[in-house]
Coordinates of C-alpha atoms in Angstrom, one line a residue:
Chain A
X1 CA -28.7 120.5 81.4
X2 CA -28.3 119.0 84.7
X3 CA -32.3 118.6 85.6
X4 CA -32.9 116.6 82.6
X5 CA -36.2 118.1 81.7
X6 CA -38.5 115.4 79.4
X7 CA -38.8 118.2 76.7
X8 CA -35.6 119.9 75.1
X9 CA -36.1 123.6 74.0
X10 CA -35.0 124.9 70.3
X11 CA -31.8 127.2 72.7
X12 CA -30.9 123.3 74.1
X13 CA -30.7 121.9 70.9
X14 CA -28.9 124.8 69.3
X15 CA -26.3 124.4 72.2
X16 CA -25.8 120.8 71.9
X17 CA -25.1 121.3 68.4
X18 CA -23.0 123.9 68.6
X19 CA -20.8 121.8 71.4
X20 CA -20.3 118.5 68.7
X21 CA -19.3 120.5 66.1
X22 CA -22.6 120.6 64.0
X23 CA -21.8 116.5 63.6
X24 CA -25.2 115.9 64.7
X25 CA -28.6 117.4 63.0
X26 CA -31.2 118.4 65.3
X27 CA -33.5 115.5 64.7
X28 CA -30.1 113.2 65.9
X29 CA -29.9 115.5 68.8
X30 CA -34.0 114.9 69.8
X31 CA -33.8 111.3 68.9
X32 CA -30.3 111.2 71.4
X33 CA -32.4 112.7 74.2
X34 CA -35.3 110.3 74.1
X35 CA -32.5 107.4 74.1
X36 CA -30.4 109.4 76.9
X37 CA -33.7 109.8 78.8
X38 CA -34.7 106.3 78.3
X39 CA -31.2 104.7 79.7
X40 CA -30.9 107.2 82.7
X41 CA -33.9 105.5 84.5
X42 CA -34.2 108.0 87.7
X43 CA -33.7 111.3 85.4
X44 CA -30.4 112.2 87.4
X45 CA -29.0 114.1 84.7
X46 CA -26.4 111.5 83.5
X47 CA -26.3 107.4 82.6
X48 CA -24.4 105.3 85.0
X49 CA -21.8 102.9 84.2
X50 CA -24.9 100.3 85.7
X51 CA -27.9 102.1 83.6
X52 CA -25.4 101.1 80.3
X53 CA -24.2 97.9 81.2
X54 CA -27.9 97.0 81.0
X55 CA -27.9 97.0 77.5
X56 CA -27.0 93.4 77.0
X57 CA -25.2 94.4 73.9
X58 CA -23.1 96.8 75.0
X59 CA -22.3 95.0 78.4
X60 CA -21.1 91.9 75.9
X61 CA -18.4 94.3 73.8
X62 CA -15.2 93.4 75.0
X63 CA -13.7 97.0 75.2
X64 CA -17.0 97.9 77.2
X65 CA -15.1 98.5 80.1
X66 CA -12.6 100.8 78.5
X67 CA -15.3 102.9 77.1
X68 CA -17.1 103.3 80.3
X69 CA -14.6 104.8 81.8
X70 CA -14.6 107.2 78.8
X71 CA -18.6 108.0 79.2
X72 CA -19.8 107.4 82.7
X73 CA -21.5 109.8 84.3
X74 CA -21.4 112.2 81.2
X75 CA -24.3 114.6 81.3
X76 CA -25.9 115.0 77.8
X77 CA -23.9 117.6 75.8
X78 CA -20.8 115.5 76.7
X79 CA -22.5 112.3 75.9
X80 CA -23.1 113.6 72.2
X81 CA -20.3 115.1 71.5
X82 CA -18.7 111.3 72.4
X83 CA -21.0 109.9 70.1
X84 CA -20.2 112.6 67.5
X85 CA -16.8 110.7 66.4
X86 CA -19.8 108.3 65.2
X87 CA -21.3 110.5 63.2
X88 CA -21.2 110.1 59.1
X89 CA -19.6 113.8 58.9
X90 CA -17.1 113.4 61.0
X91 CA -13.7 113.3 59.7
X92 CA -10.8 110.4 59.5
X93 CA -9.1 112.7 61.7
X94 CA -11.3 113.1 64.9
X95 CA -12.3 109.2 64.5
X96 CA -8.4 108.4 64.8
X97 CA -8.2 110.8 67.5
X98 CA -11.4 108.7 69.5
X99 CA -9.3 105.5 68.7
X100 CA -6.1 107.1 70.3
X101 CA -8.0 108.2 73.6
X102 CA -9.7 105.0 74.1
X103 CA -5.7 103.7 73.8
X104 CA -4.2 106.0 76.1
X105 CA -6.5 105.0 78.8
X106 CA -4.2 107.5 81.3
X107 CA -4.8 110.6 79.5
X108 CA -0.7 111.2 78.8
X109 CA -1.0 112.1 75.6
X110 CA 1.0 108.8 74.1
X111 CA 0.3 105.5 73.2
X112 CA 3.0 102.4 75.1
X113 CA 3.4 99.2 74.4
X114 CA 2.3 98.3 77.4
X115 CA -1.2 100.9 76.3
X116 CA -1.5 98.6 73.1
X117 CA -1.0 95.6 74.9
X118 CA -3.8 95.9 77.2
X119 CA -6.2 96.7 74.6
X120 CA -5.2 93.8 72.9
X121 CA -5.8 91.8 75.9
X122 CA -9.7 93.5 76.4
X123 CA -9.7 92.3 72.4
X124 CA -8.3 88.6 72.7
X125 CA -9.1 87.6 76.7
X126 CA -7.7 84.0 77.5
X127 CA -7.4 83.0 74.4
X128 CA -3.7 84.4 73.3
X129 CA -1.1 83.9 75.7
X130 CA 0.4 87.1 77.3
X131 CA 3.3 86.3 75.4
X132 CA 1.9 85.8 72.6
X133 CA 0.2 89.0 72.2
X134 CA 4.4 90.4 73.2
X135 CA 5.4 89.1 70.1
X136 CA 3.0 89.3 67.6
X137 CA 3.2 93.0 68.6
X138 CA 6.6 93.3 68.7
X139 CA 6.8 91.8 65.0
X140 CA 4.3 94.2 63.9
X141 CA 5.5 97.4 65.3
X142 CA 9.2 96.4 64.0
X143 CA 7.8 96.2 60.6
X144 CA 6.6 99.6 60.3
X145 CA 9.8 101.0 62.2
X146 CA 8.8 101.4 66.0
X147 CA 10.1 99.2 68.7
X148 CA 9.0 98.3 71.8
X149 CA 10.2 101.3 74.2
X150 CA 8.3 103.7 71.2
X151 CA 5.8 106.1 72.5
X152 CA 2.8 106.4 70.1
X153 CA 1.7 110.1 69.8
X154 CA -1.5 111.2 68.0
X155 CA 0.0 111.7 64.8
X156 CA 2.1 108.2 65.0
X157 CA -1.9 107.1 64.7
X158 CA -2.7 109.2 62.0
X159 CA 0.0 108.0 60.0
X160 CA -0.7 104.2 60.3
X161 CA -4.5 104.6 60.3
X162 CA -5.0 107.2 58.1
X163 CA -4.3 105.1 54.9
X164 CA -6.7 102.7 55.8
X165 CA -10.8 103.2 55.8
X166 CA -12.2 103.3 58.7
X167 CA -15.2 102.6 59.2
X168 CA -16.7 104.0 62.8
X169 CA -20.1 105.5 61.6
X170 CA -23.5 104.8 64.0
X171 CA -26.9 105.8 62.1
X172 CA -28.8 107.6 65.2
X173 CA -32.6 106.3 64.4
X174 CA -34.6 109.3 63.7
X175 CA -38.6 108.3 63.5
Chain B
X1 CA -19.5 94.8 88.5
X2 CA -20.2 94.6 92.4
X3 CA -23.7 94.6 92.3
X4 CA -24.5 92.0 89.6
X5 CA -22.2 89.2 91.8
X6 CA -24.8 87.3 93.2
X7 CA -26.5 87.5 89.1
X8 CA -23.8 85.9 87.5
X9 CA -24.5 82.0 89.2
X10 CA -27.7 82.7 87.8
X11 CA -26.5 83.9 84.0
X12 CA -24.5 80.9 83.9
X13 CA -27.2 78.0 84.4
X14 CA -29.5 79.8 81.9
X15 CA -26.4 80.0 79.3
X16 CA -27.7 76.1 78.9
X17 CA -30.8 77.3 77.4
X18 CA -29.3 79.9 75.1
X19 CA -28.8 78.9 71.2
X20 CA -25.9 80.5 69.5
X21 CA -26.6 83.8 69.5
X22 CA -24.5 84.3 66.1
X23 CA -27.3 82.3 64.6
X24 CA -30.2 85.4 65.1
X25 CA -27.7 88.3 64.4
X26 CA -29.1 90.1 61.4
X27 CA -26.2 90.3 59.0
X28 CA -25.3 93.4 59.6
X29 CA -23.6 93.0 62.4
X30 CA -21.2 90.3 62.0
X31 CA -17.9 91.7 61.0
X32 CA -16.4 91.3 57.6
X33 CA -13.6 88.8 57.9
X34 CA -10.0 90.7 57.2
X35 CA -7.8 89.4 55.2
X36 CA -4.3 89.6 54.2
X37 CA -1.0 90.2 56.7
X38 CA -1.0 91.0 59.6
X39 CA 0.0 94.8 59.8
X40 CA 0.3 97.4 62.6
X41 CA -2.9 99.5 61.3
X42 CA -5.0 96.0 61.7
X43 CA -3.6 95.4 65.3
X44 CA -4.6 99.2 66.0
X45 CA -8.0 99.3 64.5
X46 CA -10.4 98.7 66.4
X47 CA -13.2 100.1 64.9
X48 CA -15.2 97.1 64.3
X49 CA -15.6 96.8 67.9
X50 CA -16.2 100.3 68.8
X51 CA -18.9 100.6 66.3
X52 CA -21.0 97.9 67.8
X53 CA -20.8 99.5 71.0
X54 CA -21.7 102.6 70.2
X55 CA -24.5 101.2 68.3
X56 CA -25.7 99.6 71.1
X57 CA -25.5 102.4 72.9
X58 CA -27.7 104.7 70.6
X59 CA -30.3 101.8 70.1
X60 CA -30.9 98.4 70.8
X61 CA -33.2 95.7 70.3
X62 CA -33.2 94.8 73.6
X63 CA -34.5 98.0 75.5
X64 CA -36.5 98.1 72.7
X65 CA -39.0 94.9 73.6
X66 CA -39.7 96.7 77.2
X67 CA -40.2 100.3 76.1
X68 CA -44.0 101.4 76.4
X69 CA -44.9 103.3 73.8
X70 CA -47.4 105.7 74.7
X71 CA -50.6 106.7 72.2
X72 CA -49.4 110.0 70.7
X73 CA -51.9 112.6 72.4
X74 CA -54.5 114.1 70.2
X75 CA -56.1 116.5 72.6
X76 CA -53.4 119.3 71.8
X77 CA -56.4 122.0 69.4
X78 CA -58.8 123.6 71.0
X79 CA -61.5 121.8 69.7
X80 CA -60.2 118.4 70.7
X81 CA -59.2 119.4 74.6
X82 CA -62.6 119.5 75.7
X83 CA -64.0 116.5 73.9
X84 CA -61.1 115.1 75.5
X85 CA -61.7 116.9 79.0
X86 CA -65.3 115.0 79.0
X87 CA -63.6 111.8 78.0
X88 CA -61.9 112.3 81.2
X89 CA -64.8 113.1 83.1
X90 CA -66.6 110.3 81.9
X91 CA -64.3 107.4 82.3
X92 CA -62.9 108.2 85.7
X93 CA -66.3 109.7 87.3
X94 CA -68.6 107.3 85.4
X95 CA -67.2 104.3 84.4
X96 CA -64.5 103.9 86.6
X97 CA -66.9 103.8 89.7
X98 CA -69.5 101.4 88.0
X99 CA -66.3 99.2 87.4
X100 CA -65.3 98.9 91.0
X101 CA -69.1 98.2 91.7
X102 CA -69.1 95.0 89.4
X103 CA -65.6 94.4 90.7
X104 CA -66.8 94.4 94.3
X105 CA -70.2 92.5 93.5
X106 CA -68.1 89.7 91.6
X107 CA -65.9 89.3 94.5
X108 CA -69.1 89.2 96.7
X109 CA -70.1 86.6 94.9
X110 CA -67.3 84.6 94.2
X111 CA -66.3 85.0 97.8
X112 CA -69.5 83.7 99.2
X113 CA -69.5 80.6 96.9
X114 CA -66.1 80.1 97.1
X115 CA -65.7 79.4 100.8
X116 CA -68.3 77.6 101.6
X117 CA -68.0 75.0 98.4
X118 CA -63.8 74.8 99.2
X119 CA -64.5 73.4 102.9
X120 CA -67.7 71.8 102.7
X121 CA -66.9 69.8 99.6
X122 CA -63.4 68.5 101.3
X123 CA -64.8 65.0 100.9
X124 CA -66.4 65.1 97.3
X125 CA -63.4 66.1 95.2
X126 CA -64.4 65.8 91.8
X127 CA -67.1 68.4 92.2
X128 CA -65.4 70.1 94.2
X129 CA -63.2 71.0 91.7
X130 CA -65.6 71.6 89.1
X131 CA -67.4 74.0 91.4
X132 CA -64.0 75.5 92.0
X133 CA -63.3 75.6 88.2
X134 CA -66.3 77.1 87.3
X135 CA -66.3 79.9 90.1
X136 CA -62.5 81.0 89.2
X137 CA -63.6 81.4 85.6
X138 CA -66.3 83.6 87.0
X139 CA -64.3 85.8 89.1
X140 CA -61.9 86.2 85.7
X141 CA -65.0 87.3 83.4
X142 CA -65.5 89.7 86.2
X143 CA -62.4 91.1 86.1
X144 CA -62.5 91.0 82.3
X145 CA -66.0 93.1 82.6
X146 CA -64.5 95.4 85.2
X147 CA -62.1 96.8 82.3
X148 CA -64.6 96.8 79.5
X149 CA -62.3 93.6 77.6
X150 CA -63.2 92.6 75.0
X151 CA -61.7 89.7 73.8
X152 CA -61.9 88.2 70.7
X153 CA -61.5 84.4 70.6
X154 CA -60.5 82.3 67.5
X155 CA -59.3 78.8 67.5
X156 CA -61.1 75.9 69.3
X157 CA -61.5 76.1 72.6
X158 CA -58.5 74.4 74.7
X159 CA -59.7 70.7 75.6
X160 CA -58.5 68.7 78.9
X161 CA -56.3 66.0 77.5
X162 CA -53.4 65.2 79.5
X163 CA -50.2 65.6 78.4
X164 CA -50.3 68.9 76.8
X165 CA -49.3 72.1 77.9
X166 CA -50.4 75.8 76.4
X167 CA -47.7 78.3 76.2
X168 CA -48.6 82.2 75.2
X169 CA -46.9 85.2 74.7
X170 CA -46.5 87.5 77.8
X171 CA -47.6 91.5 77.8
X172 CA -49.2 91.6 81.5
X173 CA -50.7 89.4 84.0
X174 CA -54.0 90.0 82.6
X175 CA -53.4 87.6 79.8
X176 CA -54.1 85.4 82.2
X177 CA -57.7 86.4 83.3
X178 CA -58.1 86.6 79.8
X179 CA -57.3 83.1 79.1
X180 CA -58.5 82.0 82.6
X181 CA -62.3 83.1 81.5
X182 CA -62.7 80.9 79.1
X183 CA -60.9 77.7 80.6
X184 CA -59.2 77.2 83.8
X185 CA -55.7 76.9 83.3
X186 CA -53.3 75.6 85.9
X187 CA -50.4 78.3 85.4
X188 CA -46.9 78.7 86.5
X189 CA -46.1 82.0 87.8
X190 CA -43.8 84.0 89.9
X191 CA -44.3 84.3 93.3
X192 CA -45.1 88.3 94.1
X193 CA -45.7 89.7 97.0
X194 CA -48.6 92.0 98.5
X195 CA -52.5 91.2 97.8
X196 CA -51.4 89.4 94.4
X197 CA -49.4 87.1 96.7
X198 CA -52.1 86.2 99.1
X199 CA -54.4 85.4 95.7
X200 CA -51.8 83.2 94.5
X201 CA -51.2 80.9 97.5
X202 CA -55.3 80.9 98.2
X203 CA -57.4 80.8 94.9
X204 CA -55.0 79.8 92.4
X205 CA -53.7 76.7 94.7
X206 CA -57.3 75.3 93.6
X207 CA -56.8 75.2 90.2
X208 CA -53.6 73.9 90.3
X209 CA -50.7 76.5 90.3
X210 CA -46.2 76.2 90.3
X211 CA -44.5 78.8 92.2
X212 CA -41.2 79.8 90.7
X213 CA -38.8 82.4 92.3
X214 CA -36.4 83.8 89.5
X215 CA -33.7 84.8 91.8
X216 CA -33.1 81.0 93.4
X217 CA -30.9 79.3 91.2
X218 CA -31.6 76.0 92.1
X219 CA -35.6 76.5 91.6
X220 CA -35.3 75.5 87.7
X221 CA -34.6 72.1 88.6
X222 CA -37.5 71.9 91.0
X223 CA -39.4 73.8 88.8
X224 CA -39.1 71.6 85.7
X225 CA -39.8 68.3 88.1
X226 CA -43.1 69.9 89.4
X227 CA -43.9 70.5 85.6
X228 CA -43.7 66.8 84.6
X229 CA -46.0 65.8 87.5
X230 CA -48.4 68.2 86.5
X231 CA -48.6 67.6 83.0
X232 CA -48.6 63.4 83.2
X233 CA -51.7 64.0 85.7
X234 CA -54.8 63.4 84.2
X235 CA -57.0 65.3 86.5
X236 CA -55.1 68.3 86.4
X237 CA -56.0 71.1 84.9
X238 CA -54.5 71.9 81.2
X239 CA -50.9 74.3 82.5
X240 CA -50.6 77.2 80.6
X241 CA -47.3 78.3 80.5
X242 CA -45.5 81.8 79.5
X243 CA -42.1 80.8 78.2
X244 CA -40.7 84.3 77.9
X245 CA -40.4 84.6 81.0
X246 CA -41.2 88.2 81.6
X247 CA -43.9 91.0 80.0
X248 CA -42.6 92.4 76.7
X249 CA -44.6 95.5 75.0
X250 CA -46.6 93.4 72.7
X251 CA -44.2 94.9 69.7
X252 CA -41.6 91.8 69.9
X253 CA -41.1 88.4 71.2
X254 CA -38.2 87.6 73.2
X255 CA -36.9 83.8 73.5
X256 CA -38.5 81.7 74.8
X257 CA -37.2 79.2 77.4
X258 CA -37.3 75.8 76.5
X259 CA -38.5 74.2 79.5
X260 CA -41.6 73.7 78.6
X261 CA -40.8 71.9 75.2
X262 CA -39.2 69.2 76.8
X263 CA -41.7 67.6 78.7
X264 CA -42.2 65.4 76.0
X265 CA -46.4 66.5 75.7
X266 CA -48.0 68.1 72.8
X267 CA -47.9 72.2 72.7
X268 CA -51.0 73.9 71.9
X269 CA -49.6 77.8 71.2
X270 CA -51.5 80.6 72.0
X271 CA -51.0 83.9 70.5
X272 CA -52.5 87.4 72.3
X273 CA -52.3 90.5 70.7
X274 CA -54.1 94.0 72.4
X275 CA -55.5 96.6 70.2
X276 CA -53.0 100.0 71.4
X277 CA -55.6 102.4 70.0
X278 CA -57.4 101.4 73.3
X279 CA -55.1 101.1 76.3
X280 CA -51.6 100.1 76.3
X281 CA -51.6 96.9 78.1
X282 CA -48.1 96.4 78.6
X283 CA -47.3 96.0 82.1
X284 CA -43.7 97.7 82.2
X285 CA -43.2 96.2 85.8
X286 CA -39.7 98.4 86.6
X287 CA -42.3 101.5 86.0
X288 CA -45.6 100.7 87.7
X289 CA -46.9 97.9 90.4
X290 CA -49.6 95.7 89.4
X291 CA -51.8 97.9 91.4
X292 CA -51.3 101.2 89.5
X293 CA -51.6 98.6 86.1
X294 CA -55.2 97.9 87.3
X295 CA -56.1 100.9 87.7
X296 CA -54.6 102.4 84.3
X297 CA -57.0 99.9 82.9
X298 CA -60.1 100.5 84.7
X299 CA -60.2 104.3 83.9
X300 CA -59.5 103.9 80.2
X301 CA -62.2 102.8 77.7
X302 CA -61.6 99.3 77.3
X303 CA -59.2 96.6 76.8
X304 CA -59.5 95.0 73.4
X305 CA -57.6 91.8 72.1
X306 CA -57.6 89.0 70.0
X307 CA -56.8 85.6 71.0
X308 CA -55.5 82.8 68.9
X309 CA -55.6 79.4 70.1
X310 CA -53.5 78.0 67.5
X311 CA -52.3 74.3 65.7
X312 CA -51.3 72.1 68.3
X313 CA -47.4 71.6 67.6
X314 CA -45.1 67.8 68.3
X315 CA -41.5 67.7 68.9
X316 CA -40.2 66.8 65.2
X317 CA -37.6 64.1 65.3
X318 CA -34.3 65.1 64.9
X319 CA -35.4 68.7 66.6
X320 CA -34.2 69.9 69.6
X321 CA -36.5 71.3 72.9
X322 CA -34.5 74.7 71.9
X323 CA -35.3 74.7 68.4
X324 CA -38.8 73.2 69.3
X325 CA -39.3 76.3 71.4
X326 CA -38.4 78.4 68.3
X327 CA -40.6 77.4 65.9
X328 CA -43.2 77.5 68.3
X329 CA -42.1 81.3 68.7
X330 CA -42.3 81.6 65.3
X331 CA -45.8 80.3 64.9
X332 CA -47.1 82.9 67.5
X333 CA -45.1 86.4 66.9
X334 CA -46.4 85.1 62.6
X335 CA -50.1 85.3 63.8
X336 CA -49.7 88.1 66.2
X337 CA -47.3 90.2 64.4
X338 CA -44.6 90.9 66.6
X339 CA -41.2 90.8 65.9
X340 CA -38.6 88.3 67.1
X341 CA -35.4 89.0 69.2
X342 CA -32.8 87.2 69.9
X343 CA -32.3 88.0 73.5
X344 CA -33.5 86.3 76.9
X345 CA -35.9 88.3 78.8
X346 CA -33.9 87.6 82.4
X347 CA -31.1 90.1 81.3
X348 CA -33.3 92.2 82.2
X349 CA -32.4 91.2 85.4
X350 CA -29.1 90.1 85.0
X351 CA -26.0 90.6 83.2
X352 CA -24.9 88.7 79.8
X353 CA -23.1 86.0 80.8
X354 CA -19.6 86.3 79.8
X355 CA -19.6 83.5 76.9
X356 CA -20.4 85.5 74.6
X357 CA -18.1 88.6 75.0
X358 CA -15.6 85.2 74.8
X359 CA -16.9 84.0 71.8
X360 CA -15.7 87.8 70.3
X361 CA -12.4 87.4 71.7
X362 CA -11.9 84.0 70.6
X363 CA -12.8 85.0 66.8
X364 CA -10.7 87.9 67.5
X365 CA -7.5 85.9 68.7
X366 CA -8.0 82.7 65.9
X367 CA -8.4 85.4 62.6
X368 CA -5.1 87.3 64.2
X369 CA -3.0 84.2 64.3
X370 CA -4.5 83.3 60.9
X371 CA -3.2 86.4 59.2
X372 CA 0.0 86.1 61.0
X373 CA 0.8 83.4 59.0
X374 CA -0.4 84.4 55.8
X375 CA 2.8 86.3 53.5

């Protein structure tokens, strides 16, 4: 889909579906394209990191940065099938895996202390104390049985998340 | 953010005119308040945060105020297409030539008056500028004609008292030869360049015109001086003033700046609204020059709006020029039915300035100590 062509044909849509997992319907998938179309202002085929940090509410989320390292440059099957963790069918599972790769911001496959940390510092900015955020951290994790040299894996994340409801679910605009 | 450097001196000196944004959010974004200790699953979740992003990225109210919505075509059977096909023929083979004929002919005219009574007149100013009044009206009811407008006025006619200033929602810079027909306005605009440009600094300079240049920093200050001169004159024309700063699609309102509620004068609102079933009107700048904009207009039917020249409104004691400026907003997008936003119309220019992603991390930090104490 690299041309970005201003009309999507029924075999595009059917593609893009297939590639989220179904998580979208085809309206979502139409309405996605008009919004994909309408950010990416020369029709290259992708959004650049500029293109979405001119949404001025986006550009003001404090984890902005991490995510646009996450969806830059995406052409669109890619871009939906990031939104899809989004989407109201998708499960607990693939929204705690979404959280656990916007932790693991090198791709390893495990979550630091040091991983947390600087999420926690996107989150809090000047207003905690590196230290602070050391310790409050360090009280938490020793709580629930991990210390500070612990390595996070995926299901480390399902465990502690999966009890709690998350709620990570965008309502694409279909008119 | 490399590019957006030299943006962010800017961002800063218009956070002064910002209110607190918290204030517009509709309620459904502001994140329920946890409670109860602190636990590892709270320190991990960061949902809340990646939900507003992603909703901003699937829709927002911002892109949303510059979006041109074009009319849905209705030419697609087989008995429309060639009722539209002679639509075609007629507008840009008919009308659209007769057009640049009473265009030309006005300028003629205009031109040929104009000269003359601007250096012949150099010693009798007061007619002078009533001449020159009279003929830039005329060269605006020209243009007006030159795109079939037709303009519905309602509300008495703007009257030259001094201290008062007229402040109107923006689509286009036609909705200033619309106003300018009927009264000439003084206006304070931004300085373009090409044949716009060269009318600027020669015709408008006669009624009375303030150059602004959005990328200077330091020109508000100048700006806002200039303004009180002009306003406390009592010869000058009435200023007419469009505090959003830049043309939104006549669907929504963005804020207004306050500038030109704190001049301490009366403000007489004005509220335009075009008729889409016509011509879009919206002059979506980042897509088309002024130019192309023109000429969109005078190859479709006609331009049709209404104009409301509404209640004159005071600075209530006790308000502020920022909430001033909002109620004055208020008044307008009520009559012309647009909907309010709660964003400034220079980030389309710039960058958010980096208050209010610190306002998020401050709640952020002050609820996580709070729950760290709690047992």
């Amino acid at each position: 889909m690299g041309q970005a062509p201003s009309m999507l044909t029924q075999y595009d849509i059917e593609e893009v579906q297939e590639h989220c997992n179904n998580l979208f319907s085809q309206q979502e998938i139409v309405s996605l394209y008009q919004r994909f179309c309408q950010l990416d202002r020369n029709a290259k085929g992708f959004i650049s990191a500029d293109e979405f940090l001119s949404v001025p509410e986006f550009a003001m989320n404090p984890l902005s940065q991490r995510l646009l390292k996450m969806v830059d440059g995406l052409n669109f099957k890619d871009f939906v099938a990031f939104l899809s963790a989004f989407s109201a069918k998708a499960t607990i599972q693939h929204k705690i895996e979404f959280i656990f790769r916007v932790y693991d911001s090198d791709s390893n496959g495990k979550v630091s202390f040091n991983d947390i940390l600087e999420v926690l510092r996107d989150l809090s900015g000047s207003f905690l104390s590196d230290k602070q955020r050391e310790q409050v951290l360090s009280q938490v994790l020793a709580e629930t049985g991990y210390t500070k040299e612990s390595y996070l894996m995926l299901d480390d994340f399902i465990k502690v998340l999966g009890s709690s409801d998350l709620k990570i679910e965008v309502e694409v605009p279909v008119d | 953010m490399s590019g957006s450097e030299k943006l962010t001196s800017l961002s800063s000196e218009l956070d002064l005119d910002r209110p607190n944004l918290e204030d517009y959010l509709p309620s459904g974004s502001s994140i329920q308040e946890p409670h109860g200790k602190l636990r590892l699953r709270d320190l991990l979740d960061i949902s809340p945060a990646l939900t507003e992003a992603a909703g901003a990225i699937v829709d927002d109210s911002f892109t949303r105020c510059f979006k041109s919505n074009p009319p849905e075509p209705w030419n697609w059977n087989v008995y429309l297409f060639p009722l539209w096909c002679c639509g075609v023929v007629v507008r840009y083979l008919i009308l659209f030539p007769g057009r640049v004929i009473v265009l030309t002919v006005g300028w003629i005219i205009f031109l040929s008056s104009f000269i003359p009574v601007h250096f012949l007149l150099k010693g009798h100013d007061n007619l002078r500028k009533k001449l020159e009044r009279f003929l830039v009206e005329l060269i605006c009811s020209f243009f007006v004609a030159s795109w079939t407008g037709v303009v519905k006025y309602h509300g008495p006619r703007p009257s030259m008292r001094p201290k008062q200033v007229f402040v109107a929602n923006h689509t286009s810079m036609i909705d200033f030869i619309i106003l300018e027909q009927m009264t000439a306005f003084a206006v304070i605009m931004q300085k373009h360049p090409g044949w716009v440009g060269l009318l600027q600094k020669t015709i408008l300079e006669s009624v009375g015109c303030i150059w602004f240049n959005r990328a200077e920093a330091k020109d508000r200050e100048i700006v806002a001086r200039k303004l009180r001169e002009h306003v406390q004159g009592t010869d000058n024309n009435p200023l007419l003033i469009f505090p959003e700063g830049t043309c939104v699609n006549n669907h929504y309102t963005v804020m207004f700046k306050k500038g030109a509620f704190e001049l301490g004068c009366t403000v007489c609102p004005i509220a335009i609204k075009y008729n889409k079933i016509f011509v879009d009107a919206f002059w979506n700048s980042r897509k088309q020059s002024f130019t192309m904009h023109l000429l969109q207009l005078m190859t479709s039917w006609a331009v049709v709006c209404d104009v409301w020249y509404l209640e004159p409104q005071n600075l209530k004691p006790g308000e502020t020029p920022i909430e001033f400026a909002e109620r004055v907003r208020d008044i307008i997008s009520v009559r012309a039915g647009l909907k309010k936003v709660p964003w400034d119309g220079y980030l389309k220019y710039s960058r958010p300035s980096p208050k209010h992603r610190e306002q998020k991390q401050q709640s952020f930090a002050e609820s996580m100590l709070r729950r760290l104490e709690e047992k």
